Amino acid sequence: MAAAFVGALTVFLAPDEWAGRLAFAISLVPFVGSLYLWSGFEAGGNALLGGEIAYATQIEWLEVGGRSVSWFVGLDGISLPLFVLTTFLVPLAILSAWTPVDTRQSQFYGLMLFMEANLLGVFAALDFFLWFVFWEAVLVPMYFLIGIWGGPRRKYAAIKFFVYTNAASLLMFIGFMSLVFALGDSVSSFALPEIAQAIAAGDLGTWFGIPPDRIAMVAFLAMFLGFAVKVPIVPFHTWLPDAHVQAPTPASVLLAGVLLKMGTYALLRFNFTMLPEQASMLAIPIAAIAVVSVIYGAMLALAQKDLKRIVAYSSVSSMGYVILGLVVFTEYGVGGATFQMVAHGLISGLMFMAVGVIYNATHTRMVGDMAGMADRMPVTVGILVAGAFGYMGLPLMAGFAGEFFIFVGSLSAPALPYAPVFTALAMFGIVIVAGYLLSAMQSTLFGPFELETDYEVGPAAFHDVAPLAVLLVAIIVLGVAPDIFFEMIRDAAVPVVEGVTIDG
Amino acid sequence: MVNGLPAVTALLPALILAFTGLALLLVDTVRPDARSNTSMAVVGAFGSLAALAATVWLTASGGVSPDGGAVLLFADAIKVDTLALFFTAIFASVTALVLVAAHDYFHDHANPAAFYSLVTFAATGMALLAVANSLAVVFVALEMVSLPSYVLVAYLKQDRGSVEAGMKYFLVGALSSAIFLFGISLVYAATGSLILADIASASIEGLAGVLGVGVVMMIGGVAFKTASVPFHFWAPEAYEGAPAPVSAFLSSASKAAGFVVAFRVFTEAFPLEMAVSANVDWMLAFAVLAAVTMTLGNFAAAVQEEVKRMLAYSSIGHAGYALIGVAALTVDGPANGTVMGAAMAHLLVYGFMNTGAFLFVAMAERWGVGRTFEDYAGLARRAPVASTAMAVFMFSLAGLPPFAGFFSKYFLFQAAIDNGFLWLAGLGAINSVVSLYYYSRVVKALWLDDPESSSALDAIDVRPTALYAAVIFAAVATVLLLPGFGPVIETAEAAASALF
């Protein structure tokens, strides 16, 4: 993280000509660092529920109203995969930026690295204040990335993104604060484990005359709405297509690959881990929202003509699976949801990058304008098709593993009534996904090349294709051997699930 | 604690500032025709940094009094304690920033020498205000701040706007000085003393009404200095017309000087218990002032078209936030020290971010770009570093989490809630959301909008080094205050708690 911060500053001040290469080199440092953390990872259980925290560091920072705030970071089985995912995606995203980004390069790469540092902070922070600082700090570089380097309607998209997510953060902040206030003197810090355990121990008290269970419910709803915007779940998804379509490719990659995971990660950490009782009370509506997100997102994607919009809307759909996995509260559901976060991060990153490469070559993303791309850019197209299969959940790819775990978990969910019905409906989403992806692929990629251009459309440069290939390999590796992450995820997911069975 | 030093050492920061001002004046008198802009700026900046160093040293070593407490000097008329030192640190930092920045701003001014000494004298007055323990000293120090300020606002005497602003400032200032002085005299009539502690312990039988009127008039004086409603009318005019470094100085340092009066005089001379029992409920008055000030300031800022004017109104809004520090006090309130400490910390953070923002405006004036949001469009292309700094200031002023402004605001609102002022904190939060709108307009103009014509940016070839340095330093301070917020808030809370 420190490397990314310092790197961001260095790149920001570096001249444009070699900013890209420098940024790429710097971004490898956190990646290697995270691999090192991974190799030495030995933690058990969930960080918030008394589990062992790997690489925990806690330094006193300051005190607010009798509660201390500290620089408290650490990783457990849920955060480590996302941590690695972030450090893995950023170098690739930077690589994919070499071709399209041609103005104000040092600023661009500086912001990318700055965002990486804050993203890592979000996943590692175990103190609410620290976490919130990082959480909000992610918005600032993204706002600039969309607003400066984005498409034609970039300003609108950037401001919409900023206002939406910021309002959501405020709501979430209020929700969480009401919990802390209601806990009163039983917590002495803003450390998330302490708060989570205090809530689990039933220390919620009355605050301003409001009974504890109502506070918990209000806080749950406020936080849920706050995170739902970030995820995003229907009907809070409207900022996403705008932001995605207007954002430059590398920013889209991070937006879909990592930023959306912040929402589901936070949902898991805050809503489902801290307030499992409220979550199971609201299980049916939440599952309904999840299924609606899956189906509706897929239907919207079906109706799009813009390749990037298709991928963007299908993110809404994929995130619906994650929510479904969370709400069923089974070992495989929660674990699968976390796994799906990583898988979707890789797959959507791949898709956005591939679409970006095609766009660079053809200057269009419209499905109707293109045909026969496969002739001109065989490697890129091949990878795009493979990625699309991954999206559809083809076995032996990461997407399949994630969705499979979720469905296994949700079919037999004690916490969710009518679980099989919800699962079946959600599975139907896969059919739609396959439908629209195949039809989009069919019309853009195959057949005779028809696009009339006054420039040469040829194979993409090596540094454009390389990140795609690396991602594809990662997707297949995760699909073939999901255990490299799933074991540790399950380790951390089980305590969350147990929290429900004890309470309800 | 630094033993073995005479007690007057405690006044070191103020003395350093005073001597710096005198030295600057002396040089100018001996060689009035010399264009000594650079050396003046250097001497002035070093003087104020020396004052800052002395302040930090005194704070860190626990002061010069043997028991580590306050030092009383000159028949109790002066009282040096942590509260005073904390505010002196704000004054000295802002002064240093302003003096460095002024070097470039006045690069082609015929005779800038007087500017530097006037700023240092005003800073001396502020430092004196911070240690004043007698209403007489308060008044003298207040005038010592005000008189140079009037001149400074009108410093560009060829510029009609500047002169007009100075005139307005002077008229309102003279009026409120008179009101303040009359308030003091009424308080003296009711209590028979000018020393704050004696006022608190005086018997006021049958004279509570006189005292009450006196207190209300003093509130008026404070409201003027802090640019709070209803004495805020001068502020947008003066800030807009004045040279931008002066606007920075007035809206950060001079405002903080107003607050030190509010914090010390009202809590020490009219303790909460006495105020309530004598029906002189100044907390309520301040609560109303705070609510009205922040709302009016923020909403007026939202409709401005000129950046400098927007900053001026937002500065009124921030006065409203800081007023929470005296508004959210209750008798035996559990968080009295915390809420006032939080307000002080906010003023410190504000000192950097607001000064920085005005200095950026100064830089834009130096570049010759216009004053409206549209004129700022696309500046980031030619000046990315300065524009980043400006984005930091704007987001921090709006209270976005990654920056120090978030913490200082959060502490303030949280302390207000702890003291039972949920409505005031809520209003503050709503206002912060409003403020995000107009602050982000600046960022949008700088970074996202395209300049009207490519030639609009040509003027930016000028690189005012010192201004750049000052702006960047302020930005770095704004960011670094976030991790370093612990000692700041602890010092502030300790200083404030000593008042209760």
Coordinates of N, CA, C and O in Angstrom, one line a residue, chain A residues 152-277:
Chain A
P152 N -17.7 11.0 -24.3 CA -18.3 12.3 -24.6 C -19.2 12.9 -23.5 O -19.2 14.1 -23.3
R153 N -19.9 12.0 -22.8 CA -20.7 12.6 -21.7 C -20.1 12.4 -20.3 O -20.7 12.1 -19.3
R154 N -18.7 12.5 -20.3 CA -18.0 12.2 -19.1 C -18.3 13.0 -17.9 O -18.4 12.6 -16.8
K155 N -18.6 14.3 -18.1 CA -18.9 15.2 -17.0 C -20.1 14.8 -16.3 O -20.2 14.7 -15.0
Y156 N -21.1 14.5 -17.1 CA -22.4 14.1 -16.5 C -22.2 12.8 -15.7 O -22.6 12.7 -14.6
A157 N -21.5 11.9 -16.3 CA -21.3 10.6 -15.7 C -20.5 10.7 -14.4 O -20.8 10.1 -13.4
A158 N -19.5 11.5 -14.5 CA -18.6 11.7 -13.3 C -19.4 12.3 -12.1 O -19.3 11.8 -11.0
I159 N -20.2 13.3 -12.4 CA -20.9 13.9 -11.3 C -22.0 13.0 -10.8 O -22.2 12.9 -9.6
K160 N -22.7 12.3 -11.7 CA -23.7 11.4 -11.3 C -23.1 10.3 -10.4 O -23.6 10.0 -9.3
F161 N -22.0 9.8 -10.8 CA -21.3 8.8 -10.0 C -20.9 9.3 -8.6 O -21.2 8.7 -7.6
F162 N -20.4 10.5 -8.6 CA -19.9 11.1 -7.4 C -21.1 11.4 -6.4 O -21.0 11.1 -5.2
V163 N -22.1 12.0 -6.9 CA -23.3 12.4 -6.1 C -24.0 11.1 -5.5 O -24.2 11.0 -4.3
Y164 N -24.2 10.2 -6.4 CA -24.9 9.0 -6.0 C -24.1 8.3 -4.9 O -24.7 8.0 -3.8
T165 N -22.9 8.0 -5.2 CA -22.1 7.2 -4.2 C -21.9 7.9 -2.9 O -21.8 7.4 -1.8
N166 N -21.7 9.2 -3.1 CA -21.5 10.0 -1.9 C -22.7 10.1 -1.0 O -22.6 10.0 0.3
A167 N -23.8 10.3 -1.6 CA -25.1 10.3 -0.8 C -25.2 9.0 -0.1 O -25.6 8.9 1.1
A168 N -24.9 7.9 -0.8 CA -25.0 6.6 -0.3 C -24.1 6.4 0.9 O -24.5 5.8 2.0
S169 N -22.9 6.9 0.8 CA -21.9 6.8 1.9 C -22.5 7.5 3.1 O -22.3 7.1 4.2
L170 N -23.1 8.7 2.9 CA -23.6 9.4 4.0 C -24.6 8.6 4.8 O -24.6 8.5 6.0
L171 N -25.5 8.0 4.0 CA -26.6 7.2 4.6 C -26.0 6.1 5.4 O -26.4 5.8 6.5
M172 N -25.0 5.4 4.8 CA -24.4 4.3 5.5 C -23.6 4.8 6.7 O -23.7 4.1 7.8
F173 N -23.0 5.9 6.6 CA -22.3 6.5 7.8 C -23.3 6.7 8.9 O -23.0 6.3 10.1
I174 N -24.4 7.3 8.6 CA -25.4 7.5 9.7 C -25.8 6.2 10.3 O -26.0 6.1 11.5
G175 N -26.1 5.2 9.4 CA -26.5 3.9 9.9 C -25.5 3.3 10.9 O -25.9 2.9 12.0
F176 N -24.3 3.4 10.5 CA -23.3 2.7 11.3 C -23.1 3.5 12.6 O -23.0 2.9 13.7
M177 N -23.1 4.8 12.5 CA -22.9 5.7 13.7 C -24.0 5.4 14.7 O -23.8 5.4 15.9
S178 N -25.2 5.2 14.2 CA -26.3 5.0 15.2 C -26.1 3.7 15.9 O -26.4 3.6 17.1
L179 N -25.5 2.7 15.2 CA -25.1 1.5 15.9 C -24.1 1.8 17.0 O -24.2 1.3 18.2
V180 N -23.1 2.5 16.7 CA -22.0 2.8 17.6 C -22.6 3.6 18.8 O -22.3 3.3 20.0
F181 N -23.4 4.6 18.6 CA -24.0 5.3 19.7 C -24.9 4.4 20.5 O -24.8 4.5 21.8
A182 N -25.6 3.5 19.9 CA -26.5 2.7 20.7 C -25.6 1.7 21.5 O -26.1 1.2 22.6
L183 N -24.4 1.4 21.1 CA -23.6 0.5 21.9 C -23.1 1.2 23.1 O -22.7 0.6 24.1
G184 N -23.1 2.5 23.1 CA -22.8 3.3 24.3 C -21.4 3.0 24.8 O -20.4 3.0 24.0
D185 N -21.3 2.7 26.1 CA -19.9 2.6 26.7 C -19.4 1.2 26.5 O -18.3 0.9 27.0
S186 N -20.1 0.3 25.9 CA -19.7 -1.1 25.9 C -18.5 -1.3 24.8 O -17.9 -2.3 24.8
V187 N -18.3 -0.3 23.9 CA -17.2 -0.4 23.1 C -16.3 0.8 23.4 O -16.8 1.9 23.7
S188 N -15.0 0.6 23.3 CA -14.1 1.6 23.6 C -13.3 2.1 22.4 O -12.4 2.9 22.4
S189 N -13.7 1.5 21.2 CA -12.9 1.9 20.0 C -13.8 1.7 18.8 O -14.9 1.2 18.9
F190 N -13.3 2.2 17.7 CA -14.1 2.0 16.4 C -13.6 0.8 15.7 O -13.8 0.6 14.5
A191 N -12.8 -0.1 16.4 CA -12.3 -1.3 15.7 C -13.5 -2.2 15.4 O -14.4 -2.5 16.2
L192 N -13.5 -2.6 14.1 CA -14.7 -3.4 13.7 C -14.9 -4.7 14.4 O -16.0 -5.0 14.8
P193 N -13.8 -5.4 14.7 CA -14.0 -6.7 15.5 C -14.7 -6.4 16.8 O -15.6 -7.1 17.2
E194 N -14.2 -5.4 17.5 CA -14.8 -5.1 18.8 C -16.3 -4.7 18.7 O -17.1 -5.2 19.4
I195 N -16.6 -4.0 17.7 CA -18.0 -3.6 17.5 C -18.9 -4.8 17.1 O -20.0 -5.0 17.7
A196 N -18.4 -5.6 16.2 CA -19.1 -6.7 15.8 C -19.4 -7.7 16.9 O -20.5 -8.2 17.1
Q197 N -18.4 -7.9 17.8 CA -18.5 -8.8 18.9 C -19.4 -8.2 19.9 O -20.2 -8.9 20.6
A198 N -19.4 -6.9 20.1 CA -20.3 -6.3 21.1 C -21.7 -6.4 20.7 O -22.6 -6.7 21.5
I199 N -22.0 -6.3 19.4 CA -23.3 -6.4 18.9 C -23.8 -7.9 19.1 O -24.9 -8.2 19.5
A200 N -22.9 -8.8 18.7 CA -23.2 -10.2 18.9 C -23.5 -10.5 20.3 O -24.4 -11.4 20.6
A201 N -22.8 -9.9 21.2 CA -23.0 -10.2 22.7 C -24.3 -9.5 23.2 O -24.6 -9.6 24.4
G202 N -25.0 -8.8 22.3 CA -26.3 -8.2 22.8 C -26.1 -6.9 23.6 O -26.9 -6.6 24.5
D203 N -25.0 -6.2 23.3 CA -24.8 -4.9 24.0 C -25.5 -3.7 23.5 O -25.4 -2.6 24.0
L204 N -26.3 -3.9 22.5 CA -27.0 -2.8 21.9 C -27.9 -2.2 22.9 O -28.7 -2.9 23.5
G205 N -27.9 -0.9 23.2 CA -28.7 -0.3 24.2 C -29.7 0.7 23.5 O -29.8 0.8 22.3
T206 N -30.4 1.4 24.4 CA -31.4 2.4 23.9 C -30.6 3.7 23.7 O -29.8 4.0 24.5
W207 N -31.0 4.4 22.6 CA -30.3 5.6 22.4 C -31.4 6.6 22.0 O -32.2 6.4 21.1
F208 N -31.4 7.7 22.7 CA -32.5 8.8 22.5 C -33.9 8.1 22.6 O -34.8 8.5 21.8
G209 N -34.0 7.1 23.5 CA -35.3 6.6 23.6 C -35.7 5.6 22.6 O -36.9 5.1 22.6
I210 N -34.8 5.2 21.7 CA -35.2 4.3 20.7 C -34.8 2.9 21.1 O -33.6 2.7 21.5
P211 N -35.6 1.9 21.1 CA -35.2 0.6 21.6 C -34.2 -0.1 20.6 O -34.1 0.3 19.4
P212 N -33.3 -1.0 21.2 CA -32.2 -1.5 20.5 C -32.6 -2.2 19.2 O -31.9 -2.0 18.1
D213 N -33.7 -3.0 19.2 CA -33.9 -3.8 18.0 C -34.3 -2.8 16.8 O -34.1 -3.1 15.7
R214 N -35.0 -1.7 17.2 CA -35.4 -0.8 16.1 C -34.1 -0.1 15.6 O -34.0 0.1 14.4
I215 N -33.2 0.3 16.5 CA -31.9 0.9 16.0 C -31.2 -0.1 15.0 O -30.8 0.3 14.0
A216 N -31.2 -1.3 15.5 CA -30.5 -2.3 14.6 C -31.1 -2.4 13.2 O -30.4 -2.4 12.2
M217 N -32.4 -2.4 13.2 CA -33.1 -2.5 12.0 C -32.9 -1.2 11.1 O -32.6 -1.3 9.9
V218 N -33.0 -0.1 11.7 CA -32.8 1.2 11.0 C -31.3 1.2 10.4 O -31.1 1.5 9.3
A219 N -30.4 0.8 11.3 CA -29.0 0.8 10.9 C -28.8 -0.2 9.8 O -28.1 0.1 8.8
F220 N -29.4 -1.3 9.9 CA -29.3 -2.3 8.8 C -29.8 -1.7 7.5 O -29.1 -1.8 6.5
L221 N -31.0 -1.1 7.5 CA -31.5 -0.6 6.3 C -30.7 0.5 5.7 O -30.4 0.6 4.5
A222 N -30.2 1.4 6.6 CA -29.4 2.5 6.1 C -28.1 2.0 5.5 O -27.7 2.5 4.4
M223 N -27.5 1.1 6.2 CA -26.2 0.6 5.6 C -26.5 -0.2 4.3 O -25.8 -0.1 3.4
F224 N -27.6 -1.0 4.3 CA -27.9 -1.8 3.2 C -28.1 -0.9 1.9 O -27.6 -1.1 0.9
L225 N -28.9 0.2 2.2 CA -29.2 1.1 1.0 C -27.9 1.7 0.6 O -27.6 1.9 -0.6
G226 N -27.1 2.1 1.6 CA -25.8 2.8 1.3 C -24.9 1.9 0.4 O -24.3 2.3 -0.6
F227 N -24.8 0.6 0.8 CA -24.0 -0.3 0.1 C -24.6 -0.7 -1.2 O -23.9 -1.0 -2.2
A228 N -26.0 -0.8 -1.2 CA -26.7 -1.2 -2.4 C -26.3 -0.4 -3.6 O -26.3 -0.8 -4.7
V229 N -26.2 0.9 -3.3 CA -25.8 1.8 -4.4 C -24.5 1.5 -5.0 O -24.3 1.5 -6.2
K230 N -23.6 1.1 -4.1 CA -22.2 0.8 -4.6 C -22.2 -0.5 -5.4 O -21.3 -0.6 -6.3
V231 N -23.0 -1.4 -5.0 CA -22.9 -2.8 -5.6 C -23.0 -2.9 -7.1 O -22.1 -3.5 -7.7
P232 N -23.9 -2.3 -7.8 CA -25.2 -1.8 -7.4 C -26.3 -2.8 -7.6 O -26.2 -3.6 -8.5
I233 N -27.3 -2.7 -6.8 CA -28.5 -3.5 -6.9 C -29.6 -2.7 -7.6 O -29.7 -1.6 -7.3
V234 N -30.4 -3.4 -8.4 CA -31.6 -2.8 -8.9 C -32.4 -2.4 -7.7 O -32.5 -3.2 -6.7
P235 N -33.0 -1.2 -7.5 CA -33.1 -0.1 -8.5 C -32.1 1.0 -8.2 O -32.4 2.2 -8.5
F236 N -30.9 0.7 -7.7 CA -30.0 1.8 -7.4 C -28.8 1.7 -8.4 O -27.7 2.1 -8.1
H237 N -29.0 1.1 -9.6 CA -27.9 0.8 -10.5 C -27.8 1.9 -11.5 O -26.9 1.8 -12.3
T238 N -28.6 2.9 -11.5 CA -28.6 3.8 -12.7 C -27.3 4.5 -13.0 O -27.0 5.0 -14.1
W239 N -26.5 4.7 -11.9 CA -25.3 5.4 -12.1 C -24.3 4.6 -12.9 O -23.4 5.1 -13.6
L240 N -24.4 3.3 -12.8 CA -23.4 2.4 -13.2 C -23.2 2.4 -14.7 O -22.1 2.5 -15.2
P241 N -24.3 2.2 -15.5 CA -24.0 2.2 -17.0 C -23.4 3.5 -17.4 O -22.5 3.5 -18.3
D242 N -23.9 4.6 -16.9 CA -23.3 5.9 -17.3 C -21.8 6.0 -17.0 O -21.0 6.3 -17.8
A243 N -21.5 5.6 -15.7 CA -20.1 5.7 -15.3 C -19.3 4.7 -16.2 O -18.2 5.1 -16.6
H244 N -19.8 3.5 -16.4 CA -19.0 2.5 -17.1 C -18.8 2.9 -18.5 O -17.7 2.9 -19.1
V245 N -19.8 3.4 -19.2 CA -19.7 3.6 -20.6 C -18.8 4.8 -20.8 O -18.0 4.9 -21.8
Q246 N -18.9 5.8 -19.9 CA -18.1 7.0 -20.2 C -16.7 6.8 -19.7 O -15.8 7.5 -20.1
A247 N -16.5 5.9 -18.7 CA -15.2 5.8 -18.1 C -14.2 5.3 -19.2 O -14.6 4.5 -20.1
P248 N -12.9 5.7 -19.1 CA -11.9 5.1 -19.9 C -11.7 3.6 -19.5 O -12.0 3.2 -18.4
T249 N -11.3 2.8 -20.5 CA -11.2 1.3 -20.2 C -10.5 0.9 -18.9 O -11.1 0.2 -18.2
P250 N -9.3 1.5 -18.6 CA -8.7 1.0 -17.4 C -9.5 1.4 -16.2 O -9.6 0.6 -15.2
A251 N -10.2 2.5 -16.2 CA -11.0 2.8 -15.1 C -12.2 1.9 -15.0 O -12.7 1.5 -13.9
S252 N -12.8 1.5 -16.2 CA -13.9 0.6 -16.1 C -13.5 -0.7 -15.5 O -14.2 -1.3 -14.8
V253 N -12.3 -1.1 -15.9 CA -11.8 -2.4 -15.4 C -11.7 -2.4 -13.8 O -12.2 -3.3 -13.2
L254 N -11.2 -1.3 -13.3 CA -11.2 -1.2 -11.8 C -12.5 -1.0 -11.3 O -12.9 -1.5 -10.2
L255 N -13.4 -0.2 -12.0 CA -14.7 0.0 -11.5 C -15.5 -1.3 -11.3 O -16.0 -1.6 -10.3
A256 N -15.5 -2.1 -12.4 CA -16.2 -3.3 -12.3 C -15.4 -4.3 -11.5 O -16.0 -5.1 -10.7
G257 N -14.1 -4.4 -11.7 CA -13.3 -5.4 -11.1 C -13.2 -5.3 -9.6 O -13.3 -6.2 -8.9
V258 N -13.1 -4.0 -9.1 CA -12.8 -3.9 -7.7 C -13.8 -3.0 -7.0 O -14.3 -3.3 -5.9
L259 N -14.2 -1.9 -7.6 CA -15.1 -0.9 -6.9 C -16.4 -1.5 -6.5 O -16.9 -1.3 -5.4
L260 N -17.0 -2.3 -7.4 CA -18.3 -2.9 -7.1 C -18.1 -3.9 -6.0 O -19.0 -4.1 -5.2
K261 N -16.9 -4.5 -5.9 CA -16.7 -5.5 -4.8 C -16.7 -4.8 -3.5 O -17.0 -5.4 -2.4
M262 N -16.3 -3.5 -3.5 CA -16.3 -2.8 -2.2 C -17.7 -2.9 -1.6 O -17.9 -3.0 -0.4
G263 N -18.7 -2.7 -2.5 CA -20.1 -2.8 -2.0 C -20.5 -4.1 -1.4 O -21.0 -4.2 -0.3
T264 N -20.2 -5.2 -2.1 CA -20.6 -6.5 -1.6 C -19.7 -6.9 -0.4 O -20.2 -7.5 0.5
Y265 N -18.4 -6.5 -0.5 CA -17.6 -6.8 0.6 C -18.1 -6.1 1.9 O -18.2 -6.7 3.0
A266 N -18.5 -4.8 1.7 CA -19.0 -4.1 2.9 C -20.3 -4.7 3.4 O -20.6 -4.8 4.6
L267 N -21.2 -5.1 2.4 CA -22.4 -5.7 2.8 C -22.1 -6.9 3.7 O -22.7 -7.1 4.8
L268 N -21.2 -7.7 3.2 CA -20.9 -8.9 4.0 C -20.3 -8.6 5.4 O -20.7 -9.1 6.4
R269 N -19.4 -7.6 5.4 CA -18.7 -7.3 6.6 C -19.6 -6.6 7.6 O -19.6 -6.9 8.8
F270 N -20.4 -5.7 7.1 CA -21.2 -4.9 8.0 C -22.6 -5.5 8.2 O -22.9 -5.9 9.3
N271 N -23.4 -5.6 7.2 CA -24.7 -6.0 7.3 C -24.9 -7.4 7.8 O -25.5 -7.7 8.8
F272 N -24.2 -8.3 7.0 CA -24.5 -9.7 7.3 C -23.7 -10.3 8.4 O -24.1 -11.2 9.1
T273 N -22.5 -9.7 8.7 CA -21.7 -10.2 9.8 C -22.1 -9.6 11.1 O -22.2 -10.2 12.1
M274 N -22.4 -8.3 11.1 CA -22.7 -7.6 12.3 C -24.2 -7.8 12.7 O -24.5 -7.8 13.9
L275 N -25.1 -7.8 11.8 CA -26.5 -7.8 12.1 C -27.2 -9.0 11.4 O -28.1 -8.8 10.6
P276 N -26.7 -10.2 11.7 CA -27.3 -11.4 11.0 C -28.8 -11.5 11.3 O -29.5 -12.0 10.4
E277 N -29.2 -11.1 12.5 CA -30.6 -11.3 12.8 C -31.5 -10.5 11.9 O -32.5 -11.0 11.4

